[in-house]
XYZ file of C-alpha atoms in Angstrom:
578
model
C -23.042 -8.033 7.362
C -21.162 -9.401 10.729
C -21.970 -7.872 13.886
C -18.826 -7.033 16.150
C -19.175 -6.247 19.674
C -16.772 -4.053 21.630
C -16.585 -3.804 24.796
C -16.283 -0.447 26.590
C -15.695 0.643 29.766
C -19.285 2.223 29.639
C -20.874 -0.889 28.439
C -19.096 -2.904 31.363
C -20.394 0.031 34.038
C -24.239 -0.905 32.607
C -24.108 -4.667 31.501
C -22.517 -8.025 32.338
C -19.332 -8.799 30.450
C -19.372 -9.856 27.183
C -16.403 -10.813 24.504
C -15.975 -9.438 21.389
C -17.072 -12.004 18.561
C -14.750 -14.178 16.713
C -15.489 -16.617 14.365
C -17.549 -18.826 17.300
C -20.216 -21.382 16.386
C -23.520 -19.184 16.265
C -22.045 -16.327 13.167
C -24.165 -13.579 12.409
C -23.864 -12.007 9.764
C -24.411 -8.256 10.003
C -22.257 -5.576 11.341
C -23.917 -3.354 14.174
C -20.583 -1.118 15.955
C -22.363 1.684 18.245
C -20.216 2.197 21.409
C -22.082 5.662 22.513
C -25.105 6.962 22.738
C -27.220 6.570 19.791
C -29.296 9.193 18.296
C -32.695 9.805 19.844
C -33.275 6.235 20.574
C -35.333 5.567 22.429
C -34.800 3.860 25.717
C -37.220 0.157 25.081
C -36.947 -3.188 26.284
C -39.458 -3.827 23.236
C -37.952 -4.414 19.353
C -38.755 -1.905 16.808
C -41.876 -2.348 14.254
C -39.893 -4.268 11.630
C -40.828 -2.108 7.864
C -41.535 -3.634 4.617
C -38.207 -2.908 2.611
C -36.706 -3.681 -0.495
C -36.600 -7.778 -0.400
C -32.920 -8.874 0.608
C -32.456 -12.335 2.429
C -29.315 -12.683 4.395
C -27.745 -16.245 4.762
C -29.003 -17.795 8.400
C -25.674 -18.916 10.370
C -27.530 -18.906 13.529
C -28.498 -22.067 14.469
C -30.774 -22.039 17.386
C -32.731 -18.818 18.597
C -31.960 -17.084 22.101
C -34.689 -18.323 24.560
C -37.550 -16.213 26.635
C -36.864 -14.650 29.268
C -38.169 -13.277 32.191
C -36.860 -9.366 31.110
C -33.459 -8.873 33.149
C -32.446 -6.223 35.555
C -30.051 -3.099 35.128
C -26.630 -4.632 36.235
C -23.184 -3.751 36.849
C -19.857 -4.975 37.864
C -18.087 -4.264 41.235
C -15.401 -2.254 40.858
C -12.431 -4.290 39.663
C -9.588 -4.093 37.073
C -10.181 -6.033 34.416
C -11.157 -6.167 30.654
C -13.046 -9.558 29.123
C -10.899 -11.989 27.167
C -11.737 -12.611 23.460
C -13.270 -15.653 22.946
C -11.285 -17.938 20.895
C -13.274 -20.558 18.358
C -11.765 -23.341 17.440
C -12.818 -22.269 13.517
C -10.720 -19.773 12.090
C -12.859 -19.289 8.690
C -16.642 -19.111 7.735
C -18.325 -19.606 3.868
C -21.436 -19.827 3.058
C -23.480 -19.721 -0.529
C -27.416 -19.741 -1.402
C -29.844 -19.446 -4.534
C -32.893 -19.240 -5.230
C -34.680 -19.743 -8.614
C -34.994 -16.988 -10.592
C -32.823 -14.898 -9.099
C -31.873 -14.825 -5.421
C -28.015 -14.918 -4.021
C -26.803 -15.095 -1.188
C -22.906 -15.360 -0.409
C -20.531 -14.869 2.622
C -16.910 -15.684 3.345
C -15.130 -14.491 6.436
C -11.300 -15.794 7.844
C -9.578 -14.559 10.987
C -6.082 -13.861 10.442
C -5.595 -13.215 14.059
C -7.203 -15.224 16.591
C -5.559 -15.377 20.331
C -6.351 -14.211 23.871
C -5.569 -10.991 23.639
C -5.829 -10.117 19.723
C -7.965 -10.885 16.965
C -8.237 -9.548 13.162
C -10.924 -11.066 10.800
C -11.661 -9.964 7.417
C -14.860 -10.637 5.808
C -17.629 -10.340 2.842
C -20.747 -10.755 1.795
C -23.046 -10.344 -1.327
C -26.603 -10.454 -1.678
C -28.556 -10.332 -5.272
C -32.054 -10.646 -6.424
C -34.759 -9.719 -9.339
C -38.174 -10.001 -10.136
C -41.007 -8.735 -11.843
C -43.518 -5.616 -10.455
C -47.217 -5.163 -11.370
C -46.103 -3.637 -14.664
C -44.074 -6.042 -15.824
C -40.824 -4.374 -15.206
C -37.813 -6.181 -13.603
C -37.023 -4.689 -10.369
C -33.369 -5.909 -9.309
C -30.611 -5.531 -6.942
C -27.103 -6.491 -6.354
C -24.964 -5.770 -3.310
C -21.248 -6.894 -2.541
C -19.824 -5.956 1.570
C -16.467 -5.913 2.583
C -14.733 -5.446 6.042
C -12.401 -5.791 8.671
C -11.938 -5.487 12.460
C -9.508 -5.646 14.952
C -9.322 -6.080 18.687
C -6.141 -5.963 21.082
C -6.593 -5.720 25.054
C -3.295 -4.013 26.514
C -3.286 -6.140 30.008
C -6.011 -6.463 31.888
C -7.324 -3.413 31.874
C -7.268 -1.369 28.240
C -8.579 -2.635 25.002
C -8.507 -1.287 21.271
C -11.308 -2.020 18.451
C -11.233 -0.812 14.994
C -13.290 -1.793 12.062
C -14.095 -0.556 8.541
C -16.274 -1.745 6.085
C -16.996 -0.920 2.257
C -20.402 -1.516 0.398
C -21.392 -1.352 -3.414
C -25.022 -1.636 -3.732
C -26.333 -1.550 -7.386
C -29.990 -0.938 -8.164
C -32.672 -0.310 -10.975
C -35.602 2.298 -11.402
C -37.094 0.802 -14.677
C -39.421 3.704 -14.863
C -36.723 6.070 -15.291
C -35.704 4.740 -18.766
C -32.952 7.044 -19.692
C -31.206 6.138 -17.104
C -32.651 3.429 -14.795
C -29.574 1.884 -13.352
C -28.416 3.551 -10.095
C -25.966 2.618 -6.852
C -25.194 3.828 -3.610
C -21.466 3.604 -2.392
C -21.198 3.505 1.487
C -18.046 3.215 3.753
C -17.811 3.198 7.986
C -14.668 3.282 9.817
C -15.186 3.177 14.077
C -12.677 3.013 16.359
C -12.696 2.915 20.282
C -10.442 2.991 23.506
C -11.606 1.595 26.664
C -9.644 1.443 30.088
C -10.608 0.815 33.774
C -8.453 1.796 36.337
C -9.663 0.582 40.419
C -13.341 2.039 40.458
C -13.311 4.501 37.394
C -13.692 3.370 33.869
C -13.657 5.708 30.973
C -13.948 5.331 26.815
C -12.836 7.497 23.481
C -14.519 6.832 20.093
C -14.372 7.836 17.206
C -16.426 7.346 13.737
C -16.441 8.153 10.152
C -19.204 7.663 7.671
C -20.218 7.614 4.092
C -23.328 7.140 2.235
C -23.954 8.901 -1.304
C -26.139 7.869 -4.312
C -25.502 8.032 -8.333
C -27.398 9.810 -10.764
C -30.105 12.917 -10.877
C -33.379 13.166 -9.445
C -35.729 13.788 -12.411
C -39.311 13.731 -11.067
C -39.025 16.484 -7.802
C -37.713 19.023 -10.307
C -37.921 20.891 -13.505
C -34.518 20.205 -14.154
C -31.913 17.924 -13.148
C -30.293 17.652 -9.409
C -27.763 15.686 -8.587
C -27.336 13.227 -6.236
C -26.378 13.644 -2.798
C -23.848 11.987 -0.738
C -23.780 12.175 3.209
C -20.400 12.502 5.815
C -20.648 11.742 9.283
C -17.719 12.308 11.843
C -18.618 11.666 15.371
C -16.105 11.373 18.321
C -17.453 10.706 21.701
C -16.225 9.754 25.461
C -17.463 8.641 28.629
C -16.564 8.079 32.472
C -18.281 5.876 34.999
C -17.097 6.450 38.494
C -18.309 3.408 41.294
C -19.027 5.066 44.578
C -20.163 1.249 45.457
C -20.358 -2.206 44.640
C -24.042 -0.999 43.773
C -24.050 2.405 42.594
C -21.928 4.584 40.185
C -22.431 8.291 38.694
C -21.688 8.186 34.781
C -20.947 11.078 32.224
C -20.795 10.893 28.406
C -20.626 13.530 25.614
C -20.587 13.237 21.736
C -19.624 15.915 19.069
C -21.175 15.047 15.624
C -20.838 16.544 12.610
C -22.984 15.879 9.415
C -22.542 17.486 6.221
C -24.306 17.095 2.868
C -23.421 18.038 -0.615
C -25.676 19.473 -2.077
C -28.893 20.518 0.607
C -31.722 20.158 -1.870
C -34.493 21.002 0.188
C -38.588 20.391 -0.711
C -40.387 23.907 -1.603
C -43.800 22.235 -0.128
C -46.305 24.982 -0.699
C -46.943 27.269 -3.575
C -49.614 30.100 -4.253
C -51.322 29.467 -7.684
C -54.502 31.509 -8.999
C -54.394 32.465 -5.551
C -54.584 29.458 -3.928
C -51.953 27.866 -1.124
C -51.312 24.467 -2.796
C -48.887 22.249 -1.716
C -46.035 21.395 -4.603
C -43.119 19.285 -2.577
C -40.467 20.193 -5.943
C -36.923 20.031 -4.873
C -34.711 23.395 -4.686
C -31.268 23.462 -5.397
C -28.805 24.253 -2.957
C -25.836 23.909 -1.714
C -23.552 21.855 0.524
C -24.471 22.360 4.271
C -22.945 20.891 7.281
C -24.697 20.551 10.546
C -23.535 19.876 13.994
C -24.693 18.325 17.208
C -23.288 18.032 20.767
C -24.966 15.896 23.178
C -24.153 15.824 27.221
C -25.579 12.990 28.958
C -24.815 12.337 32.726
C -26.323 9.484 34.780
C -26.511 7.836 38.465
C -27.223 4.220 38.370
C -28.096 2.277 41.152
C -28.978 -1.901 41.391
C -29.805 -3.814 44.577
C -32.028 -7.231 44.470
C -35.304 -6.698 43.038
C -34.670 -3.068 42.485
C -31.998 -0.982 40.062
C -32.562 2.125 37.925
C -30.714 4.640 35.583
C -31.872 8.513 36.325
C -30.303 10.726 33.247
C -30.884 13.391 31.248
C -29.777 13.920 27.679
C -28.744 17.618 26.953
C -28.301 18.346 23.282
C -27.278 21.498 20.919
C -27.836 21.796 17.672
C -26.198 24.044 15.045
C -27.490 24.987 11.505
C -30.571 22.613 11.746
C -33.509 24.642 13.207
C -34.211 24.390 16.892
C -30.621 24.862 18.680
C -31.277 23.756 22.506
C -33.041 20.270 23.281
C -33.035 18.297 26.402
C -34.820 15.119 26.857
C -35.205 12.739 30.536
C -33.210 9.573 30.002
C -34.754 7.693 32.802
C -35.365 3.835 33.494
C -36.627 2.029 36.172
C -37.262 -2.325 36.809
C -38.647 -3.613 39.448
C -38.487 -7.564 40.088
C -39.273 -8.424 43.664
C -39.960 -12.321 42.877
C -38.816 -14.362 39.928
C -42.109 -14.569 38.143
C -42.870 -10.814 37.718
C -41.036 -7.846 35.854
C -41.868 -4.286 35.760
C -39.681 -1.838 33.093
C -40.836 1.686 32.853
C -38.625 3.699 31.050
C -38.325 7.600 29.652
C -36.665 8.760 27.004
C -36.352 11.109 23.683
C -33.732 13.357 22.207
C -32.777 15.087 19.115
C -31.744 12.135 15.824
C -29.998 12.463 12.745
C -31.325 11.257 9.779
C -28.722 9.080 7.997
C -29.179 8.416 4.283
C -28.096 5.015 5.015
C -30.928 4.512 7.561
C -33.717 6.319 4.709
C -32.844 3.787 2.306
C -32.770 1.017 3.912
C -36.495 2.064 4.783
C -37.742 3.223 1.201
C -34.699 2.155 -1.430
C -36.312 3.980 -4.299
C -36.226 7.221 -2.255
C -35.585 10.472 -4.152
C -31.732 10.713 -4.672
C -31.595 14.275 -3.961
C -32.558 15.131 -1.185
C -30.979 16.388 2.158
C -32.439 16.302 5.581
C -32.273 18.225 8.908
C -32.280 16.848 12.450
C -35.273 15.845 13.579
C -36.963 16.179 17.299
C -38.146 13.395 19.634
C -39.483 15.154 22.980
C -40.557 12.793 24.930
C -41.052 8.553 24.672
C -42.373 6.247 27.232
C -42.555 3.173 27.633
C -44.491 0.715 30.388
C -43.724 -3.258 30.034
C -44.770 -6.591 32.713
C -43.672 -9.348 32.427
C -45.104 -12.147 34.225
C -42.933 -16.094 34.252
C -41.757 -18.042 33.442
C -44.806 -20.843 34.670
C -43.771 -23.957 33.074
C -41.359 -22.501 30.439
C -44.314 -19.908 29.535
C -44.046 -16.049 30.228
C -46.591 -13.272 29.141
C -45.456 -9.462 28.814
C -47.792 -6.633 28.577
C -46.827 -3.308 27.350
C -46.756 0.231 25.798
C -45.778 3.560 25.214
C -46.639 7.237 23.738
C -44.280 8.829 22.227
C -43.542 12.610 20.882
C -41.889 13.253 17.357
C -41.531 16.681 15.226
C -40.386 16.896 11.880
C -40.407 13.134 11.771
C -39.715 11.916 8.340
C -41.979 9.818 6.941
C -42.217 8.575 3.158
C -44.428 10.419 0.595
C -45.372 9.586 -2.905
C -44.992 11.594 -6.094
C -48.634 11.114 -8.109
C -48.232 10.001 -11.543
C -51.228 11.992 -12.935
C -48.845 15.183 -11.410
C -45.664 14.137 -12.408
C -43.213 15.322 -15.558
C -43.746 12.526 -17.082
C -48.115 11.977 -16.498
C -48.987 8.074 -17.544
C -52.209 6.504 -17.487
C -50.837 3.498 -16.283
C -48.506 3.821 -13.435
C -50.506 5.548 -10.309
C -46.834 7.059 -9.181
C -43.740 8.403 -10.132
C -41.519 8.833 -7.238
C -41.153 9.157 -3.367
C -39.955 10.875 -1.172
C -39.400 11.443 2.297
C -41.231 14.497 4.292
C -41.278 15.996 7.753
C -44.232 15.835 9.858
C -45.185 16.291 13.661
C -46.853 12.680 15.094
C -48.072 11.717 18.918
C -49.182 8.605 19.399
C -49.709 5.349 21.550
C -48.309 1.877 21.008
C -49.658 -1.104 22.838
C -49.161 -5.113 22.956
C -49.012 -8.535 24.305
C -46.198 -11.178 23.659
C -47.004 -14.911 24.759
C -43.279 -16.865 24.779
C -43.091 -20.262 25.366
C -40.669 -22.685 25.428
C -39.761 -26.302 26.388
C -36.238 -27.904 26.856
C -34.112 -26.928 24.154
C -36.366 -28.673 21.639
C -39.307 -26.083 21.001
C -39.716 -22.607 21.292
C -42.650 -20.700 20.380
C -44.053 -16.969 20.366
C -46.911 -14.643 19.558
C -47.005 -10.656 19.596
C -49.460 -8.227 18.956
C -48.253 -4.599 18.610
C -51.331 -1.986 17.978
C -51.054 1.489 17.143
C -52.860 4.465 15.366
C -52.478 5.340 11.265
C -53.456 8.114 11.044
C -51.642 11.187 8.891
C -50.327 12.965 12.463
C -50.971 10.166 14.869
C -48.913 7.231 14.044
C -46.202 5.615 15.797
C -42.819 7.413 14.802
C -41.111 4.314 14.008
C -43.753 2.424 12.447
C -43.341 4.403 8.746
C -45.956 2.506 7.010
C -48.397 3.258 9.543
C -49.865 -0.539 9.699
C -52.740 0.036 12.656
C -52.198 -3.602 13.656
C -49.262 -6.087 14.228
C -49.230 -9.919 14.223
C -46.154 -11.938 14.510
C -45.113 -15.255 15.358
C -42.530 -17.462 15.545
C -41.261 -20.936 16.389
C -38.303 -23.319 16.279
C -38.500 -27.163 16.549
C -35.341 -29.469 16.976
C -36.708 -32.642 16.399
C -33.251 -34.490 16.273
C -30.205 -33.582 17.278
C -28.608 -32.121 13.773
C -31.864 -31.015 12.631
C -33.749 -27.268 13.163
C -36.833 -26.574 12.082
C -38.142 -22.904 12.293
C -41.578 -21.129 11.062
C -42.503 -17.671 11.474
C -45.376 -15.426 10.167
C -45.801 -11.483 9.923
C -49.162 -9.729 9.520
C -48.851 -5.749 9.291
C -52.806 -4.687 8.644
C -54.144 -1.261 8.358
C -50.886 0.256 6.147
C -51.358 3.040 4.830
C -49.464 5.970 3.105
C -50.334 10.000 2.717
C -49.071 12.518 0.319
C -49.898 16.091 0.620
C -49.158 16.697 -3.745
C -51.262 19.278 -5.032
C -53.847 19.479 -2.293
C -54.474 22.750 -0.883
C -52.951 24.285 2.585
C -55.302 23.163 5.183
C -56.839 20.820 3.648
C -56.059 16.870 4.460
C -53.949 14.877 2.610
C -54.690 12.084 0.225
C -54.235 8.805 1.627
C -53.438 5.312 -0.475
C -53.436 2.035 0.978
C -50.445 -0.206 0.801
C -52.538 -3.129 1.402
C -51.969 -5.479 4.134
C -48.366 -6.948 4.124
C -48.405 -11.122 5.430
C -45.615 -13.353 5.042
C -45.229 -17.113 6.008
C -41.719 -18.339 5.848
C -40.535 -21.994 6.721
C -36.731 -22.775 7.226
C -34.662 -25.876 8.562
C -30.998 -26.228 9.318
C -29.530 -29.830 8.743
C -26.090 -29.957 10.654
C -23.858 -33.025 9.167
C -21.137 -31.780 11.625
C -19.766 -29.582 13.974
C -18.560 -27.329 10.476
C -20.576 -28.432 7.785
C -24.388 -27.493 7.745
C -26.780 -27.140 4.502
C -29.893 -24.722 5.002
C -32.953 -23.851 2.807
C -35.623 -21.028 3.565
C -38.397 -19.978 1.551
C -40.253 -17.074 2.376
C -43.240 -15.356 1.696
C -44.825 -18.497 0.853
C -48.570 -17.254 0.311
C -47.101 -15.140 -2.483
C -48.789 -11.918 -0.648
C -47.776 -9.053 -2.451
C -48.448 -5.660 -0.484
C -46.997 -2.118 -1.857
C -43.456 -0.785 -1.078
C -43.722 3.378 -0.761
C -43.926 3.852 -3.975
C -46.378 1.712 -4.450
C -44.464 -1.366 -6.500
C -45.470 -4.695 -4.965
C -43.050 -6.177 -2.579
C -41.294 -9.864 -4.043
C -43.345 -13.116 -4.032
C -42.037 -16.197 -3.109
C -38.465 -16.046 -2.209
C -35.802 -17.773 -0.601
C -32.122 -19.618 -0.372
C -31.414 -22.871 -1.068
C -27.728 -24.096 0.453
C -24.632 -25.054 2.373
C -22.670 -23.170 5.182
C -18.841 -24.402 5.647
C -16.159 -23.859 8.721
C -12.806 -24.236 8.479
C-alpha cells in the first residue's frame, strides 16, 4: 500500500518539516495516514516486535535503507507562517510486477494526475497473491487487490488540505472448513485533515471513516451458525499548539471516536459442568453494539541544546466498553549533552481500540465472529542510550515494562474439543482472548555503517513468555529476539541487501476445557528463523529489475493456529517510472 504523509500543524509544532510524498525516487508502497493521536501507543523510540503473519511480500521500491543514527532530539519550529511545499518528482507514474514460482504475485501501478507546488492527486493500486501447501497437504492461499487515492492542496502559505481513500478486496481459504472454505474481508478508509498556522498558533481538524468486515459464519466457537462481523470506525479529532517562544509551546488535542460492531458476539469463557468451573470460550450471539471514546490530551513542550522534553497527560472516557474513566502520563524526556551520547526516557499508556483490521493482520484465520471491547494499557516505559557514532558505529541500550488489561492475545480451538473432533489435525480454530500481562522488555542494537556503500545491524530484544507475563505487543510470546540486517552497494546501480530474523521461545496458551484456576495448556509454535537475500539492479534513473527470496532455510514455524508458516518465497522482477 503507499504511505502518504500530511503535514499538520501539530506535526510541524513537534517535528521538522516534511512534504507530503509524491511520486519521488525512493516509493513505498504502503499507506500509513494517522494525523492524531493514536490509540494507546505507546510513546518508543524502539520498533515494535515484528509477528509471524500470514506470508505476503510487498514489491521493494526503496532503494537504499535510511542510515543510523545517533537518536534525535524533540524539535520544533520558531514561530512563523508557513506550510511545506509538496515536493515535485520529475516521474509522474510508478509500475511494478513480481512472481515467484509456484505461486507468488506481486503488482503495483500508481500515476499522479496532479503534480505542482501547491497541489497534487495520485491514484494508485496494488495486488498481492500467493499459495502453498500446509503440513496436511491442504493449499493455503490468498489473493488481495488495493485501490486508492489522495489529494493535497496548500491554500497560501499557511493552510493545507489532505484527503485520501482507499478500497481493499482480500480473498482467502480455510481448507478445513470444507463446506465452505473460501472467505474475504472487504475494507475501506477515507481520512481527511485541515491544517493552518497563523503568527505563533497552529491548529488541525480531522476526520476519519473506517471499514473492515469478513464473509461467511463462524462454525467451530458455536453450536450453530454466527455470522460474520463487520467493524465502523468514525473518528474526528483537533488540536492547537500555541508558541510562547522560539523554544517552548503549550499544546492541546482531543479526539471523539466511535466504534460500532454488527453483531457483538462475545466468548461465554467459563461453564459449570458436573459441578465443575470449566472454561468453554463458545461464542454468544448478540447484537450490534457501538462504543465510544473521547480522549483529551494537553502538553508543554520545551527544546534547548542538549535538552527538550514533552510533559502530557492523556485523559480518556469510555462509553459502553467496561471501565469508563482512564488517564495515562504521556511524558518524554532526551537528553544529549555531546554528540556521541543519547538518553530517551519516555512514559506512556492509554486506553486502545481493537480494530479488526489490526487482529487480522496479526492472526488471518481468526474467528470471523467475534467482537471486541476496548482494551487498557496503564502504564509503559521505556529507557534507551545511545552511544556514537565512533567511526560510523553507534550502540543503543534499552528497555521498558509495560502494563496491559484485557489485552488480546490469540487462542486456539483444540481439535480433540471441537464440532468436528479429527485425529489428525491438533486444531480447529482460533481465536482471540483478553488477558491481563506485566512485563519487561530489554535489548541491544549494534548499527554500523560506512560511506554510503555498507550498512550493517544487529538487535537483540528479550522478554518473558509466559501466560500473564509477556510483552503486550509481542503476541506470540517469542522469549528471545535476533535480527539483523545489511545492505552492500558494491557499484553504483547495484544493491545488495541480507537480513535474518530469529524469534525463539514462541509459544501459545489456550485455556479450552481446563478448569477455573487451573493453568492453561501451552503449545509451542516452534522457533520462527528466516534468511532472506535481495539485490536491486538500477539500469537507469526509471528502470530497475529486483529479485528477493526469502525464507531461504525453508524454516517452517506455526502460525496461531498452528499451520506452518510458507517456505521459500519470494519475487522475481522489474520496477518502471514514467
Amino acid at each position: 500500500m503507499k504511505r502518504q504523509h500530511i503535514i499538520l500543524a501539530a506535526a510541524l509544532a513537534a517535528a521538522p518539516a516534511v512534504s507530503a510524498q509524491t511520486l519521488t525516487k525512493e516509493i513505498v508502497i504502503e499507506r500509513e495516514i494517522d494525523p492524531t493521536l493514536p490509540e494507546a501507543a505507546r510513546i518508543s523510540n524502539f520498533p515494535s516486535l515484528v509477528q509471524p503473519q500470514a506470508p505476503v511480500s510487498r514489491l521493494p521500491f526503496v532503494d537504499v535503507t535510511a542510515a543510523t543514527r545517533v537518536l534525535g532530539m524533540l524539535s520544533m519550529l520558531e514561530p512563523a507562517n508557513g506550510q511545506p511545499a509538496i515536493t515535485l518528482s520529475p516521474y509522474r507514474g510508478y509500475a511494478s510486477l513480481g512472481y515467484f514460482p509456484a505461486y507468488k504475485l506481486g503488482i503495483s501501478a500508481g500515476y499522479s494526475i496532479i503534480a505542482k507546488p501547491a497541489s497534487s492527486l495520485n491514484v494508485w493500486t496494488q495486488f498481492d497473491g500467493y499459495s502453498y501447501k500446509d503440513q496436511y497437504d491442504e493449499t493455503l492461499k490468498r489473493n488481495s487487490v488495493t485501490v486508492g487515492a489522495d489529494f493535497s492542496h496548500l491554500f497560501g502559505r499557511t493552510k493545507r488540505l489532505d484527503l485520501s481513500a482507499d478500497f481493499t478486496y482480500n480473498a482467502y481459504n480455510k481448507p478445513w472448513e470444507e463446506e465452505d472454505p473460501n472467505h474475504h474481508t472487504l475494507a475501506f478508509d477515507i481520512d481527511a485533515a485541515w491544517s493552518a498556522r497563523h503568527n505563533a498558533l497552529a491548529y488541525y481538524v480531522t476526520g476519519a471513516f473506517s471499514h473492515f468486515g469478513f464473509s461467511g459464519k463462524e462454525i467451530h466457537l458455536t453450536n450453530g451458525r454466527l455470522d460474520a462481523v463487520s467493524q465502523n470506525i468514525i473518528k474526528v479529532a483537533g488540536g492547537t499548539a500555541y508558541f510562547i517562544t522560539d523554544k517552548s509551546s503549550v499544546n492541546g488535542h482531543v479526539d471523539v471516536s466511535f466504534v460500532h460492531t454488527g453483531h457483538f458476539n462475545t466468548l461465554l469463557n467459563d461453564m459449570t459442568v458436573g459441578g465443575t468451573s470449566i472454561w468453554l470460550p463458545a461464542l454468544i450471539g448478540g447484537d450490534g453494539k457501538t462504543m465510544g471514546l473521547i480522549t483529551l490530551a494537553p502538553s508543554y513542550r520545551y527544546t534547548s541544546g542538549a535538552f527538550s522534553t514533552s510533559l502530557g497527560v492523556k485523559a480518556q472516557i469510555a462509553t459502553n466498553s467496561g471501565k469508563t474513566f482512564h488517564i495515562a502520563p504521556d511524558v518524554k524526556i532526551n537528553v544529549r549533552p555531546v554528540s556521541t551520547f543519547a538518553a530517551t526516557l519516555s512514559f506512556g499508556g492509554g486506553e486502545h481500540i481493537n480494530r479488526l483490521s489490526a487482529l487480522y493482520n496479526i492472526d488471518p484465520y481468526m474467528s470471523v465472529a467475534q467482537g471486541y471491547k476496548f482494551s487498557e494499557v496503564p502504564f509503559t516505559a521505556d529507557l534507551s542510550l545511545t552511544f556514537g557514532p565512533f567511526y560510523g558505529a553507534s550502540v543503543e541500550l534499552f528497555g521498558g515494562y509495560a502494563v496491559a488489561n484485557d489485552w488480546l492475545m490469540p487462542e486456539v480451538l483444540d481439535g480433540a474439543g471441537g464440532p468436528n473432533p479429527s485425529s489428525n489435525r491438533l486444531i480447529y480454530g482460533s481465536m482471540f482472548n483478553t488477558v491481563d500481562l506485566r512485563a519487561v522488555r530489554y535489548g541491544a542494537k549494534f548499527a554500523w555503517k560506512y560511506n554510503k556503500n555498507i550498512e550493517a545491524s544487529v538487535k537483540y530484544t528479550g522478554a518473558p513468555g509466559s501466560y500473564r507475563h509477556s510483552y503486550y505487543l509481542n503476541h506470540d510470546r517469542a522469549r528471545h529476539v535476533l535480527e539483523a540486517n545489511m545492505s552492500v552497494t558494491p557499484i553504483a546501480p547495484l544493491t545488495v541487501d541480507a537480513s535474518f530474523e530469529l524469534r525463539a521461545g514462541r509459544s501459545l496458551y489456550t485455556r479450552w476445557f481446563t478448569t477455573v484456576g487451573s493453568e492453561p495448556m501451552k503449545y509451542d509454535l516452534l522457533n520462527a528463523n528466516s534468511l532472506n537475500i535481495g539485490a536491486t539492479y538500477r539500469f537507469t534513473d526509471c528502470i530497475s529489475a529486483f529479485a528477493r527470496v526469502e525464507n531461504i532455510l525453508g524454516r517452517r514455524a506455526y502460525m496461531y493456529n498452528l499451520l506452518e508458516q510458507q517456505g521459500i518465497h519470494g519475487l522475481i522482477g522489474a520496477a518502471v517510472k514514467f
